[in-house]
């Protein structure tokens, strides 16, 4: 996953087939052993997928960074045994998981960004006694709590305190049985789960020979609820061992660990994004990689908006492209947007027409800051953008217009506008420039929360910021108006006969449209002449009507006064 600099997350991958385990070493640390500070915790929530993988039969897991979009692994460190059911604590900025122990209960482990690992011991019950039976299938961390799905005891959900400073450290805080199992097995057949910050529920892919569907689980009660049957959208696989929920968006990323095609295993994996908050649910497929088999991961993904202009403008995360952590995640329920809509993306979209982010959700274009086909005049480059701001804070809008069409946003192509908290629109204006003929180019718009520019140099076309939105638009630049004024119209001008103007005098207005009427008025040398002629004509008609009334009105009245019998006037 190419999210290089933002706080974010790691990939949750777990095993649904029997876990390969190793014997617990004799020197394993007891539960009550003192745990020192981690050596290399993350500086902030890492914006990558992280995965522990296990080559079949090796008995030793490898800690990797995982790129979701390309399904590639970058090894960090190999452990001395099998590690499973991991999750990342945002409060501690380290991973917690379990050492899968053969013929004994699994043991808690902690490891940091460099893979420095400490084994803590077997989780305990409320009385402080180690669990006699404990085998994990999947896990995630919510704050300082490791939430584990178990094979032994079968189909339980356990919440375990993993805060070293807590008096209940390593203790099982709650233990519930899930409300149902998957047909044919003694537990809900899921490869992994993750918690959605907006509703506090766990989301996963349930797998059977008959279906593949999204389910959600209440960690307080163990109740399992079906969300959507995605059998037609997700391929058959050995298991779906990856599941992590993007906080603030409801986007669930899952990994098919070994795709089955035509009844045969392909030794390929593939990640899918599932937009669980849309109705119906939307599924997006990403690149395929090698088979993942036995694996698990942890997450810290945060909903983020990216751009979609060609990457020459610096659009992809790997190119230092723009990224905005959604305001609704930072401040629940609040909005700061260009237009009214926004969605979260995995990465930037380097699209030649700048429309990929518009089209990734069918029928729901979130790039609504400017209408499609917007024209900008070189004589008066300006756009007005509607904005949504419910934060109660000031904001700033910045725009970069590639006026010289060199495929990048130069420093002198930026315009900014400070906005009061009550503002509902922003107008950006750039210096006029010379343009011979109409041409297409790109405009990047960014809105920042609180008026913060995140850098001393002010808003930049790339880089990560907290809150707001980015939109890339392909626009049409039009030449400035250059209509020619004449003291008197040319003799027998073609425009008089055709209602048009000669091609040489056709030009572009400031609003970007060709307006023949403006050019025709300019030819007359007196732009008000047509309107004056009309006024004079109306006055003459009025005088004629008045004269007629004065002449014929009295005659009619005299005739009406004459008696029909005598013909005399009464």
XYZ file of C-alpha atoms in Angstrom, residues 66 71 255-259 266-271 286-292:
20
model
C 2.942 -5.271 2.649
C 0.390 -7.404 -3.289
C -6.964 -10.763 0.783
C -7.707 -13.952 -1.115
C -4.572 -15.863 -0.097
C -4.544 -18.532 -2.799
C -7.076 -18.042 -5.585
C -3.273 -20.694 -8.896
C -0.642 -19.825 -6.238
C -1.808 -16.216 -6.569
C -3.170 -13.817 -3.979
C -5.281 -10.720 -4.554
C -6.564 -7.881 -2.391
C -6.368 -4.725 -6.946
C -3.263 -6.346 -8.405
C -2.449 -10.027 -7.951
C 0.640 -11.312 -6.136
C 2.121 -14.665 -5.165
C 0.168 -16.968 -2.859
C 0.241 -15.921 0.807
